[in-house]
mmCIF file of C-alpha atoms in Angstrom:
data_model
loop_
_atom_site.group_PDB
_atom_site.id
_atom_site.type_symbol
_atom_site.label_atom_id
_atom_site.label_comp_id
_atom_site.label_asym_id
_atom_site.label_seq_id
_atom_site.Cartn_x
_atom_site.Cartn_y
_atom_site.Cartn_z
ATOM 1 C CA UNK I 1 -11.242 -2.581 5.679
ATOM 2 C CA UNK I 2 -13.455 -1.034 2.293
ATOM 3 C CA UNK I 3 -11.782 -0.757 -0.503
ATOM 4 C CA UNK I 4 -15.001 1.478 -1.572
ATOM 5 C CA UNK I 5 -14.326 4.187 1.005
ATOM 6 C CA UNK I 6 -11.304 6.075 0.500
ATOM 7 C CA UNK I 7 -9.750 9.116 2.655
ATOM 8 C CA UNK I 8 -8.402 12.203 0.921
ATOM 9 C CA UNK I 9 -5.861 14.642 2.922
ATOM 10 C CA UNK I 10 -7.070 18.431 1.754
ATOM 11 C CA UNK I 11 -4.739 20.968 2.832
ATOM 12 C CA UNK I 12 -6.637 23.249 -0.255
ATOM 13 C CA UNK I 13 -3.332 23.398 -2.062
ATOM 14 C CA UNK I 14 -2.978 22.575 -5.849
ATOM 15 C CA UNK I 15 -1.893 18.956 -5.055
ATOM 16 C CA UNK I 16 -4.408 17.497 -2.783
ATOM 17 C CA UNK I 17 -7.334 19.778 -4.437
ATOM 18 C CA UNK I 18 -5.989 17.994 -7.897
ATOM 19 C CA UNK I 19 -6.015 14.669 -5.876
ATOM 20 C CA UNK I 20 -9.706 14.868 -4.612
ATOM 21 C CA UNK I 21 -10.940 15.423 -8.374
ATOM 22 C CA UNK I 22 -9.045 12.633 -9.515
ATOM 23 C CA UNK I 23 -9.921 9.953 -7.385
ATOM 24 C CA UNK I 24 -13.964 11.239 -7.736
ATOM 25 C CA UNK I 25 -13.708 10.943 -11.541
ATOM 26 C CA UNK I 26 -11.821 7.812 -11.592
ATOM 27 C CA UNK I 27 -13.753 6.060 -7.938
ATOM 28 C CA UNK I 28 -16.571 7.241 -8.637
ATOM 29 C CA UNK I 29 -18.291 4.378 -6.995
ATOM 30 C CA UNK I 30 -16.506 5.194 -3.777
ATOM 31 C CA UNK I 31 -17.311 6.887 -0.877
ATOM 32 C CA UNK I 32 -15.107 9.762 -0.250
ATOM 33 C CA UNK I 33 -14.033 10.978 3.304
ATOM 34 C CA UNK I 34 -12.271 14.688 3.080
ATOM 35 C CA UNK I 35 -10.056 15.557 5.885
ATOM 36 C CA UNK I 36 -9.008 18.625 6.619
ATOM 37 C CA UNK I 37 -6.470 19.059 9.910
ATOM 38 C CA UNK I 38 -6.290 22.051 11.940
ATOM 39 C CA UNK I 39 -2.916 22.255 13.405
ATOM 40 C CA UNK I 40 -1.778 25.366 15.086
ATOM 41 C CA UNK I 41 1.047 25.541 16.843
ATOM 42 C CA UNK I 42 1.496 27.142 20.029
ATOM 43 C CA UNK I 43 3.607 30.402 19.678
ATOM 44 C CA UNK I 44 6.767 30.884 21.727
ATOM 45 C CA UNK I 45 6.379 32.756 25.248
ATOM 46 C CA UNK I 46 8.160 35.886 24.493
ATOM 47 C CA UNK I 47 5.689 35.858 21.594
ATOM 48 C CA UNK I 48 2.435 35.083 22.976
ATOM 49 C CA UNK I 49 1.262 38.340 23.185
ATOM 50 C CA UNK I 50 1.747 39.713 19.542
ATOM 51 C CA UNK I 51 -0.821 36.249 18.826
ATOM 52 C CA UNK I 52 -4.604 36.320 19.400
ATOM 53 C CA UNK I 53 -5.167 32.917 21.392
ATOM 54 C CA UNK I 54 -4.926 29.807 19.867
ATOM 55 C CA UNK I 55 -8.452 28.566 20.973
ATOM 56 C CA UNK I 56 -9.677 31.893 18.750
ATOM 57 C CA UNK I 57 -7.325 30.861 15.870
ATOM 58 C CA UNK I 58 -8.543 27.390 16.043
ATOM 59 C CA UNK I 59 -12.179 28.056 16.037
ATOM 60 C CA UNK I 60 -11.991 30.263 12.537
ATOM 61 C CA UNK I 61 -9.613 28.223 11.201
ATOM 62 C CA UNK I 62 -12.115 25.217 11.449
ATOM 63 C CA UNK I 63 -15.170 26.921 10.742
ATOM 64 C CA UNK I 64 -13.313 27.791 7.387
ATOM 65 C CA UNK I 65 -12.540 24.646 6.569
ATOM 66 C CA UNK I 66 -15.578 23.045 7.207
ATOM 67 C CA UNK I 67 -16.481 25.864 4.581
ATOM 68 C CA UNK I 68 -14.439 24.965 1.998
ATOM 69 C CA UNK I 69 -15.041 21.488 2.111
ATOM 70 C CA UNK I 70 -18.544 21.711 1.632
ATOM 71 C CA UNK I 71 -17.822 23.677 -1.415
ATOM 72 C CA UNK I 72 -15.336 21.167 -2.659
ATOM 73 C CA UNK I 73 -17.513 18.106 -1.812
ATOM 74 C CA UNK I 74 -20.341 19.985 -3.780
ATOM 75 C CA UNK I 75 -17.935 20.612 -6.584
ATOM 76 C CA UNK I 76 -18.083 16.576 -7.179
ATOM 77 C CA UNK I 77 -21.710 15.934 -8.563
ATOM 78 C CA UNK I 78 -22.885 12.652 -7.387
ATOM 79 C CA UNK I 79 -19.897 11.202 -6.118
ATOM 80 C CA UNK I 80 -20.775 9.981 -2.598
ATOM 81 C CA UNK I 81 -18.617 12.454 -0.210
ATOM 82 C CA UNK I 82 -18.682 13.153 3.403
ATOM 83 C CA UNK I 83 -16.017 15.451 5.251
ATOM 84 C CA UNK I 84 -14.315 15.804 8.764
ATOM 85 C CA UNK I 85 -12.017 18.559 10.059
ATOM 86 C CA UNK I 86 -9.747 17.142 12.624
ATOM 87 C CA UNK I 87 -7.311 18.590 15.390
ATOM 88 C CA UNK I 88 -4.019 18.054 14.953
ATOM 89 C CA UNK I 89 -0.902 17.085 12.738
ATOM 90 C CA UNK I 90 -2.102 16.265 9.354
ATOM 91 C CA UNK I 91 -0.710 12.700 9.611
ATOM 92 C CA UNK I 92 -2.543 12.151 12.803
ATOM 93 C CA UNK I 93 -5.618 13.279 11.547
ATOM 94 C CA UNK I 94 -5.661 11.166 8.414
ATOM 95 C CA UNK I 95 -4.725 8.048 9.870
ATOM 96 C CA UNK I 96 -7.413 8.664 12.910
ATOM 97 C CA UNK I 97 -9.950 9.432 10.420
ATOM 98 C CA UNK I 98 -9.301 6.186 7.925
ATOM 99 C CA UNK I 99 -8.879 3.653 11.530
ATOM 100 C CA UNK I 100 -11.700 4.654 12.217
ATOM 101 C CA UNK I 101 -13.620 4.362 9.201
ATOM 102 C CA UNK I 102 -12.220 0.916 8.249
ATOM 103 C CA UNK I 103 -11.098 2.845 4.846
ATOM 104 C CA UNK I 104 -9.325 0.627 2.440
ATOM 105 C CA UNK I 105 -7.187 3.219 0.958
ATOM 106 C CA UNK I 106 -5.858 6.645 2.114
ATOM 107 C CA UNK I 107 -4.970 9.206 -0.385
ATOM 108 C CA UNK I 108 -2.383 12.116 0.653
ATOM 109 C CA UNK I 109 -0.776 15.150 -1.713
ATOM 110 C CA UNK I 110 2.850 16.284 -1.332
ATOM 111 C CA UNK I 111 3.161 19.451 0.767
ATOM 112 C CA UNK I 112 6.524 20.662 -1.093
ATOM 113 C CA UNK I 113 10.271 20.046 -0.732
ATOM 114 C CA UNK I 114 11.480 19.828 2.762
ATOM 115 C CA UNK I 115 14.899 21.234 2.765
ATOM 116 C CA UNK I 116 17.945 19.964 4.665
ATOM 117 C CA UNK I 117 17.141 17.815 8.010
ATOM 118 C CA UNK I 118 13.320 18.151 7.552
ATOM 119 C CA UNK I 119 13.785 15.729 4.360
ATOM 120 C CA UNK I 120 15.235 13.432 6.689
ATOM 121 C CA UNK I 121 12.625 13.382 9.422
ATOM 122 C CA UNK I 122 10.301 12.694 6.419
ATOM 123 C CA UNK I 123 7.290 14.015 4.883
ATOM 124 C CA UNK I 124 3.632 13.727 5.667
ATOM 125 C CA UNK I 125 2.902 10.587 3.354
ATOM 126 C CA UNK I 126 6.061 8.977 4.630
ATOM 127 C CA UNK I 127 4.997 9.267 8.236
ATOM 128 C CA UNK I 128 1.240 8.231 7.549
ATOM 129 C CA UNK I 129 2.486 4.806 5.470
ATOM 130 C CA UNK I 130 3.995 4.170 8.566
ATOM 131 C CA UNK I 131 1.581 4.625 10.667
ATOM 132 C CA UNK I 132 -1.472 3.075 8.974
ATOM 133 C CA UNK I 133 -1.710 -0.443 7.744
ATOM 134 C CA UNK I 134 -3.888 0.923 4.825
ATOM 135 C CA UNK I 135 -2.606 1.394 0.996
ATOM 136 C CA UNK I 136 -1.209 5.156 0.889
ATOM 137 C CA UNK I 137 -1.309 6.728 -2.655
ATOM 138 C CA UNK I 138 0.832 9.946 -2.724
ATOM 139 C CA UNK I 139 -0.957 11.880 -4.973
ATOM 140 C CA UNK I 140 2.432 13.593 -6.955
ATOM 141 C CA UNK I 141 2.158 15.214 -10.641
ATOM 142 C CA UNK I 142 -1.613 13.271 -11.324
ATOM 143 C CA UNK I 143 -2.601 14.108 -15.105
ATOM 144 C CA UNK I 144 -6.460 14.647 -16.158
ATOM 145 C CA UNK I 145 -6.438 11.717 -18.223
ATOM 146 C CA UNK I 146 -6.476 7.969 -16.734
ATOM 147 C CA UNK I 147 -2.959 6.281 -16.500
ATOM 148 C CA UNK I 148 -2.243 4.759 -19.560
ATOM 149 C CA UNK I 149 0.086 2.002 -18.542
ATOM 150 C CA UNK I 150 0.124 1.160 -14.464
ATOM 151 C CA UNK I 151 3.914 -0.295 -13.067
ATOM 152 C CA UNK I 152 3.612 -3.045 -11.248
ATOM 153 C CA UNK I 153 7.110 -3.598 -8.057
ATOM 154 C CA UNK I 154 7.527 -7.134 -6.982
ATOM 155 C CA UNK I 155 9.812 -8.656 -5.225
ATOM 156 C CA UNK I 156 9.110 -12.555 -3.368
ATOM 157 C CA UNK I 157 7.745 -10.898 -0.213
ATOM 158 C CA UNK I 158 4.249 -11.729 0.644
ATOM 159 C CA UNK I 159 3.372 -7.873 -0.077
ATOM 160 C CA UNK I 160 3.613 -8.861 -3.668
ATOM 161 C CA UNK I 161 0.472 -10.660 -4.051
ATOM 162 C CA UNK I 162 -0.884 -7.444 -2.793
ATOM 163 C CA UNK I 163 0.589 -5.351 -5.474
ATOM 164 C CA UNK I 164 -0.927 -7.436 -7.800
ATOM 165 C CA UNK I 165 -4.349 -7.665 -7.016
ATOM 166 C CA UNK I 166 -4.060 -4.083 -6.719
ATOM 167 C CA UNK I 167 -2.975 -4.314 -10.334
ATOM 168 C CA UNK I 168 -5.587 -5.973 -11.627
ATOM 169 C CA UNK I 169 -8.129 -3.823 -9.540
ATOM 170 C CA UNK I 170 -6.353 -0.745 -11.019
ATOM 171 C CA UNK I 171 -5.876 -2.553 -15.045
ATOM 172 C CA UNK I 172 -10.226 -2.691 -14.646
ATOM 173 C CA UNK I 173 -10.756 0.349 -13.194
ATOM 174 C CA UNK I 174 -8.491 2.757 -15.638
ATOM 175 C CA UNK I 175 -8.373 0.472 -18.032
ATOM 176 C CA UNK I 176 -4.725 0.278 -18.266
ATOM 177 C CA UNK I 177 -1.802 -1.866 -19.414
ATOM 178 C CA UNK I 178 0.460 -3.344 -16.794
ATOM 179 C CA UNK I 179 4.058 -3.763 -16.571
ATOM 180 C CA UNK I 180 5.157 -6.430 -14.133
ATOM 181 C CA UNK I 181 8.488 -6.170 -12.848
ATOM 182 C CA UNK I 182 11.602 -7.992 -10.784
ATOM 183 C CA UNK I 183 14.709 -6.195 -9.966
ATOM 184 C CA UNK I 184 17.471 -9.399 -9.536
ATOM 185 C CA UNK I 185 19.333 -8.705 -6.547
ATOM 186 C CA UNK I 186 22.659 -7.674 -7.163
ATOM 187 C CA UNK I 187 24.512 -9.791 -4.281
ATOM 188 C CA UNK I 188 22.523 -12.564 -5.608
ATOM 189 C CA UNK I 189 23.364 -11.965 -9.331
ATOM 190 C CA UNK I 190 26.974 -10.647 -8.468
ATOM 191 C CA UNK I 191 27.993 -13.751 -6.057
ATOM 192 C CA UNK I 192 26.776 -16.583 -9.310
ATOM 193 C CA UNK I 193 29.229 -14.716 -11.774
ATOM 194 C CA UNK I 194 31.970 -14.398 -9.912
ATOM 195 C CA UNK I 195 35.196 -15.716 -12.025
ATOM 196 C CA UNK I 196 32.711 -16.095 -15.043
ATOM 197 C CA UNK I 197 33.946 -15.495 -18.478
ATOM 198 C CA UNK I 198 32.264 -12.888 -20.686
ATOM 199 C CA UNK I 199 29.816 -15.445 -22.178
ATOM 200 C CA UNK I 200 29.217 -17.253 -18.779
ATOM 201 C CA UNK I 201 28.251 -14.169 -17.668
ATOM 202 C CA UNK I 202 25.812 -13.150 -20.263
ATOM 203 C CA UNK I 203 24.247 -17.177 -19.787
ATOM 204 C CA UNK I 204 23.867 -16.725 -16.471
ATOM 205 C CA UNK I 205 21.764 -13.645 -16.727
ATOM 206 C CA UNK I 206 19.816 -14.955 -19.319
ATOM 207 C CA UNK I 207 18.804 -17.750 -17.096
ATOM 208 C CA UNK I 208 18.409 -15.711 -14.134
ATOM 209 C CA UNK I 209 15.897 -13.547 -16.331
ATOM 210 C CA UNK I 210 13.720 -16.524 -17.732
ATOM 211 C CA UNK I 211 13.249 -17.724 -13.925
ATOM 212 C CA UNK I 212 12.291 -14.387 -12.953
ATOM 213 C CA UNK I 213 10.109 -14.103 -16.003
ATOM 214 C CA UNK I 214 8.351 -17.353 -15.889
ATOM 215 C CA UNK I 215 7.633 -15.993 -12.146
ATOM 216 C CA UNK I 216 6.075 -12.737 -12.623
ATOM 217 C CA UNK I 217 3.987 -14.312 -15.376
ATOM 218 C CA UNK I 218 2.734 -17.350 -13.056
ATOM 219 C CA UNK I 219 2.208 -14.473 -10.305
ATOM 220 C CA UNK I 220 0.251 -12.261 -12.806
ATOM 221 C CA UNK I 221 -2.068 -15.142 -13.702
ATOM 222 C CA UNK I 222 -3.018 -16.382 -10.377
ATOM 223 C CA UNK I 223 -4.189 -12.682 -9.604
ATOM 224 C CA UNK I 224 -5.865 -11.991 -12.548
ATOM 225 C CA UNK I 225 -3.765 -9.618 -14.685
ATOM 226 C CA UNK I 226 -3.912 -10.825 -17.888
ATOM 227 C CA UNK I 227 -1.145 -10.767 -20.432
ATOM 228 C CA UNK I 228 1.560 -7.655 -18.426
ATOM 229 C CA UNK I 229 4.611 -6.668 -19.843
ATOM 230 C CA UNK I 230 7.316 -8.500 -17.871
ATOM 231 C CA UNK I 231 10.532 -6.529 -17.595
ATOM 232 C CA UNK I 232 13.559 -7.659 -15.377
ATOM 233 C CA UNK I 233 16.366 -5.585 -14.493
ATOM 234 C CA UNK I 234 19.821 -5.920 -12.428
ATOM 235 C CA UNK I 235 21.066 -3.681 -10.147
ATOM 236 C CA UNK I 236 19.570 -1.506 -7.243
ATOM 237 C CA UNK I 237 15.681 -1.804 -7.090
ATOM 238 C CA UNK I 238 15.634 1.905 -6.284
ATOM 239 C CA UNK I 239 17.418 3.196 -9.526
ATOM 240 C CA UNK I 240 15.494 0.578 -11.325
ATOM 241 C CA UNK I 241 12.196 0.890 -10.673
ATOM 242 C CA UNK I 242 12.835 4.606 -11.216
ATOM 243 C CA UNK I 243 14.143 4.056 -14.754
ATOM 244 C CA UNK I 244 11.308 1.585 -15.653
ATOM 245 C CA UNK I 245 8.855 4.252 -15.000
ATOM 246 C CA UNK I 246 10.696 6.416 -17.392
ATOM 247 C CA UNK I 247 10.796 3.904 -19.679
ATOM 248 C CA UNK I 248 7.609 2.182 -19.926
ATOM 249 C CA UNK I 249 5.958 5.974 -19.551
ATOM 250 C CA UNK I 250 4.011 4.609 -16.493
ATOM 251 C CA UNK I 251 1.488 7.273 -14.757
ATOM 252 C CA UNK I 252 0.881 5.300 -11.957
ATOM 253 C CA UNK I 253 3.443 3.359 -10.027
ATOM 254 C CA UNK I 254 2.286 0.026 -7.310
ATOM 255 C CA UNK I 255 4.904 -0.878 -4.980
ATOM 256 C CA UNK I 256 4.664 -3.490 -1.347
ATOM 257 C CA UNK I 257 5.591 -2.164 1.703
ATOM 258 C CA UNK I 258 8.095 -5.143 4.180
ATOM 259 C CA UNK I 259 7.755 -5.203 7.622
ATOM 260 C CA UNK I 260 5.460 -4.386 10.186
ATOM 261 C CA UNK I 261 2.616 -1.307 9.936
ATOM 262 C CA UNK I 262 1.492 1.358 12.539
ATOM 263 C CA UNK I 263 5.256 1.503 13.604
ATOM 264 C CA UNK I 264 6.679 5.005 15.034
ATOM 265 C CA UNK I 265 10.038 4.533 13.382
ATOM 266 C CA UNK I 266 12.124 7.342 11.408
ATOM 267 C CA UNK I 267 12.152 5.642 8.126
ATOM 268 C CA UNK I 268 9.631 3.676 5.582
ATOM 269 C CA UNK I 269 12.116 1.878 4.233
ATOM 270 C CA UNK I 270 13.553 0.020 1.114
ATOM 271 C CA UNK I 271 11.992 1.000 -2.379
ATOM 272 C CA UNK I 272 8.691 2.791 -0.879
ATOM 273 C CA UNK I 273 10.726 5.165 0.961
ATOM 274 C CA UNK I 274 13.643 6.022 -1.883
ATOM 275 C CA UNK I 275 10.065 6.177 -4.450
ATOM 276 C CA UNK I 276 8.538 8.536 -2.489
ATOM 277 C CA UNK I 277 11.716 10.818 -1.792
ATOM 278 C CA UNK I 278 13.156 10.599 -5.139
ATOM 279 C CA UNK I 279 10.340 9.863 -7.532
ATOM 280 C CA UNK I 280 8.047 12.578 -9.647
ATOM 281 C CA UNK I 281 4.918 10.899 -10.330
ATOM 282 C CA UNK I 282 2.103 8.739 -8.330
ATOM 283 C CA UNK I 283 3.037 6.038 -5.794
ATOM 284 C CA UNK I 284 0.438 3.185 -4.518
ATOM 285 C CA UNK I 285 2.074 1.973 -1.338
ATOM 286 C CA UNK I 286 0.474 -1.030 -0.607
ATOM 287 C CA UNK I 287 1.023 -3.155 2.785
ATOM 288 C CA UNK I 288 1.088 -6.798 2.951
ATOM 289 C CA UNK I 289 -0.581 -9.769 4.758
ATOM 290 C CA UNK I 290 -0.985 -8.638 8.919
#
């Protein structure tokens, strides 16, 4: 896979048309793949005559997008761009198009809240992480100006290596601060203070946060990111990474995806999945080692 060529989902609403000019200003050395997917769905029967055909509808529809993303790949100056209009779902499409492309990172927008069961069945970034065993950045409430401080998820999976050299790819690039951090597990922490006193308690954690310190910051160094912010919290991972972004003011959030990629199944999982349901900003979704 290139890290250097990068797919871009472009349904021509705010968010992905915001994404594309973000990623050309700030990748500029990239190539840049636009995909555009032409889904229509076939009417019911009772229907079908109030609808022109669907091979009509399809035809204009991609005509007009191949339209419009000439226009936006003009838009971008000398950024190197090519674009595709695929048949299909959206997530189909992108995942198709970056396969096939060898593309080392794959770039979708939010498509708006998804109200009652829908949220459940998941949204188009949560089916394409699963699907693709590229990086996924949901592009969700990107700002004009760089990210001035990039957070940084690990946990002692092999996807955290990952995270990190994405880190220090990202800390170059954008020329950002990092925060590193490590969320204790709470059945770990909880089952070491169990009958502790007040100020075994408060030893215990202070321990448990010097190990996990001493960790990130032997992590950090092996991949190159010089000098992070270490912060280490207790309590669900979730919750916590959410209230770290807050915290630290990060525009740009890096966490590993566990487990295996390219899978069909209903859920991402773990912190990616409750990050990209519950969180406001940017999420890098990065996979680990095959």
């Amino acid at each position: 896979m290139s890290n250097d060529r990068i797919v871009i989902g472009v349904d021509f609403g705010e968010p992905s048309l915001a994404a594309v000019h973000w990623v050309a200003r700030h990748f500029a050395d990239a190539e840049l793949v636009l995909v555009h997917s032409v889904f229509v769905p076939e009417p019911p029967e009772f229907l079908r005559g109030l609808y022109p055909p669907n091979d009509h509808l399809i035809e204009d529809a991609r005509r007009g997008a191949e339209a419009r993303l000439a226009k936006l790949a003009g838009s971008l100056g000398a950024v190197r761009v090519q674009t595709e209009v695929r048949m299909g779902r959206p997530d189909e499409g992108l995942v198709a198009a970056a396969t096939e492309r060898q593309a080392g990172l794959v770039v979708v927008g939010p498509h708006g809240e998804r109200p009652g069961v829908w949220k459940l069945i998941g949204s188009t970034a949560e089916r394409v992480v699963r699907r693709t065993p590229m990086a996924v950045l949901l592009a969700r409430g990107l700002r004009q100006e760089s990210p001035r401080r990039v957070l940084l998820a690990l946990d002692e999976s092999e996807a955290h290596r990952d995270v990190l050299a994405w880190g220090a790819r990202l800390q170059r690039r954008l020329g950002a601060s990092v925060v590193a951090m490590h969320v204790v597990n709470p059945l770990q922490h909880g089952a070491a203070l169990i009958g502790a006193s007040p100020g075994e308690r408060l030893r215990v954690e202070d321990q448990f946060r010097a190990r996990a310190t001493e960790w990130v910051e032997r992590e950090a160094t092996a991949a190159g990111v010089p000098d992070p912010l270490v912060h280490v919290a207790f309590g669900d991972a979730g919750f916590e990474v959410l209230s770290a972004i807050t915290r630290f003011g990060a525009g740009l959030t890096v966490v590993g995806r566990h487990g295996a990629s390219g899978t069909r199944g209903p859920l991402v999982g773990g912190v990616p999945e409750f990050l990209l349901r519950n969180g406001t900003g940017p999420v890098l979704i990065v996979p680990g080692p095959a």
